[in-house]
Coordinates of C-alpha atoms in Angstrom, one line a residue:
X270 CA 0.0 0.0 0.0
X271 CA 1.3 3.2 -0.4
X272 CA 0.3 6.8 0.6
X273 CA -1.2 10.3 -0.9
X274 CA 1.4 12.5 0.8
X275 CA 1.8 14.9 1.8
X276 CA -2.3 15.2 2.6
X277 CA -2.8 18.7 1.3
X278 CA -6.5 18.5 -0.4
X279 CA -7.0 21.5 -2.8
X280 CA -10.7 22.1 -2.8
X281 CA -12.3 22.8 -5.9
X282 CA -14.3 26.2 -5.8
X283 CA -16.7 27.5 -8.1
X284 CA -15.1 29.7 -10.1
X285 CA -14.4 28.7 -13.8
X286 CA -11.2 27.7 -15.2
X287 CA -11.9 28.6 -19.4
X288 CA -8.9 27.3 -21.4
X289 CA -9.1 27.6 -25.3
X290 CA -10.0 24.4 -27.4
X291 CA -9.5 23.6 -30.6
X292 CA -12.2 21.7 -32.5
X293 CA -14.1 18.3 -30.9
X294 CA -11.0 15.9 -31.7
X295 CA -7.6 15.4 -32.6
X296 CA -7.1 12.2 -34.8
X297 CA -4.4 10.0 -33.2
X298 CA -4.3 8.3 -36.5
X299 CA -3.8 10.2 -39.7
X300 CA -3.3 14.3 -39.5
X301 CA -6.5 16.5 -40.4
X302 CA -6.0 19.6 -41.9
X303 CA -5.1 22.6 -38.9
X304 CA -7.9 24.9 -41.0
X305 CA -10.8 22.4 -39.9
X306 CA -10.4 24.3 -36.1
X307 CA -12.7 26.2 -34.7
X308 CA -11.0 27.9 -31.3
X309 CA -13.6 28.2 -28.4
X310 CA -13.6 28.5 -25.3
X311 CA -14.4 25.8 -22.4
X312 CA -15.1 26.0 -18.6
X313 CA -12.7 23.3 -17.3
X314 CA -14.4 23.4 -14.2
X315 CA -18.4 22.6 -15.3
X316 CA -16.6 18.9 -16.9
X317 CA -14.0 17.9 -13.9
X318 CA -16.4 19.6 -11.0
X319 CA -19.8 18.5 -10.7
X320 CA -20.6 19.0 -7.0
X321 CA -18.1 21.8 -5.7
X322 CA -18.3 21.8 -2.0
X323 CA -17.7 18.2 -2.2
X324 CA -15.2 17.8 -4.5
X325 CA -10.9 18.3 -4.1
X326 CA -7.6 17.6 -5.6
X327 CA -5.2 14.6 -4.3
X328 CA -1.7 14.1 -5.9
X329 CA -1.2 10.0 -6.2
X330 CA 1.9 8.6 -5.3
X331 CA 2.9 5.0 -5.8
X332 CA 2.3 2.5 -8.8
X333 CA -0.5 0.4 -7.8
X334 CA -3.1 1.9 -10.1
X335 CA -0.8 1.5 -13.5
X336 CA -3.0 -0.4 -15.4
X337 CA -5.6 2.0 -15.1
X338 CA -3.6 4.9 -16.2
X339 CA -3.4 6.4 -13.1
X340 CA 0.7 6.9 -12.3
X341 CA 2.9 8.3 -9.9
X342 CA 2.4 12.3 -9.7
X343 CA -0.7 12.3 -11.3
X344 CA -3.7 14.6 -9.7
X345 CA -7.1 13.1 -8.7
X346 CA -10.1 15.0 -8.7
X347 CA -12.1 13.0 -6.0
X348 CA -16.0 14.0 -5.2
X349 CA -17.2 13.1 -1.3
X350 CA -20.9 13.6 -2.5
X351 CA -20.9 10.7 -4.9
X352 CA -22.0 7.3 -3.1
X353 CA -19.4 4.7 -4.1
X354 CA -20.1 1.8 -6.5
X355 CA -18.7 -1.5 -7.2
X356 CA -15.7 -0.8 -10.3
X357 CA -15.1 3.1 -8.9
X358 CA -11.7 3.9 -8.6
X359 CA -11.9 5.5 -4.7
X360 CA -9.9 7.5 -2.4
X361 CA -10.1 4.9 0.8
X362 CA -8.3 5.5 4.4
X363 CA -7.4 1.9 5.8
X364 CA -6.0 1.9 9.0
X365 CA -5.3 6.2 9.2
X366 CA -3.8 6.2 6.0
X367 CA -4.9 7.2 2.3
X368 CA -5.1 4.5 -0.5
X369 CA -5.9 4.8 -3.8
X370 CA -7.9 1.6 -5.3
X371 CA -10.5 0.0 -7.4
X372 CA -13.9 -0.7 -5.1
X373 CA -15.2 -4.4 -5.7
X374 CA -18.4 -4.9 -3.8
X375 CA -20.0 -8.1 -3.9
X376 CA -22.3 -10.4 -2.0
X377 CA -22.4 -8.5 0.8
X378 CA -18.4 -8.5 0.9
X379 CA -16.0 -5.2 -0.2
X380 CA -12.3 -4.9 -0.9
X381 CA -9.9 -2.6 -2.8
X382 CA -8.3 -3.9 -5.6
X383 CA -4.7 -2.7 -7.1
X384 CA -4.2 -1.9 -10.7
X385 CA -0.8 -3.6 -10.2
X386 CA -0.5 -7.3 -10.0
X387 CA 2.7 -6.3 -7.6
X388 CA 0.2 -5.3 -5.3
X389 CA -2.1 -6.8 -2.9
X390 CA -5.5 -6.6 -2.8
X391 CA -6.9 -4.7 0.5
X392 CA -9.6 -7.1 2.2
X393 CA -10.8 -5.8 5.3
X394 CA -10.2 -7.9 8.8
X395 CA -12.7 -8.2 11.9
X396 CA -12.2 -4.5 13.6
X397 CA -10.4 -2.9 10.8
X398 CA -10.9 0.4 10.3
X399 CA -12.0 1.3 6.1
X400 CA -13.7 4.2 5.4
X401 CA -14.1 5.2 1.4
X402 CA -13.5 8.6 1.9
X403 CA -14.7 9.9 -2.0
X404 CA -14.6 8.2 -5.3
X405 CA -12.1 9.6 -8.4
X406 CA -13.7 11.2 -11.1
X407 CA -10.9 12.2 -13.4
X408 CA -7.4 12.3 -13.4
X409 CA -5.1 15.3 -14.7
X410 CA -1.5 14.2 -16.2
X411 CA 1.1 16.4 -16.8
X412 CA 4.2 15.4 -19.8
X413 CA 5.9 18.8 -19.2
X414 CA 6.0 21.9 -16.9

């Protein structure tokens, strides 16, 4: 298991983040022609925050959600007000400390499941303390400062 550290949430507030885009798409096959853009603009915010009280930021680290396409460094935007579901990727506490894993509930049973075969799976013991503490809505990458 590994931890978010350090815990500094960064809550998402209301006001709109408007970035410039550049048509629907972008082919990752064959080039379309640069002329077929349209530049508009679109309120970041209204498609990554959906209940703003509720929601905040996390930076992962660790490995153990790979396969997913959630890596090391990478930001999670992580909504309290949503009630987890079997298959959500959730921010859990286990024992005082912050995981990031794949719910599975089933038959009356949960655990949290790694992305990373290296990892094992979190099934809770008699006593233990698990809360699911929000589930991850989207995750924001960065290739270069």
């Amino acid at each position: 298991m590994y931890s978010i550290t350090p815990w500094r949430p960064i809550l998402c507030g209301p006001e709109p983040l408007v970035l410039p885009v550049a048509g629907d798409t972008v082919r990752a096959g064959f080039p379309s022609p640069a002329e077929d853009f349209a530049v508009e603009r679109l309120d970041l915010t209204t498609i990554l925050v959906t209940h703003p009280q509720a929601t905040f930021i996390v930076r992962l680290r660790g490995d153990s959600m790979r396969e997913v396409g959630i890596f090391d460094g990478d930001l999670l935007v992580v909504n309290r007000a949503l009630k987890p579901t079997h298959t959500d990727v959730v921010l859990a506490v286990v024992d005082g400390e912050f995981t990031c894993k794949t719910l599975w509930l089933k038959h009356g049973r949960m655990k949290l499941k790694p992305a990373n075969p290296t990892y094992p799976e979190i099934v809770p013991k008699d006593g233990q303390i698990v809360e699911i503490w929000g589930v991850v809505t989207a995750t924001i990458k960065r290739f270069r400062a």
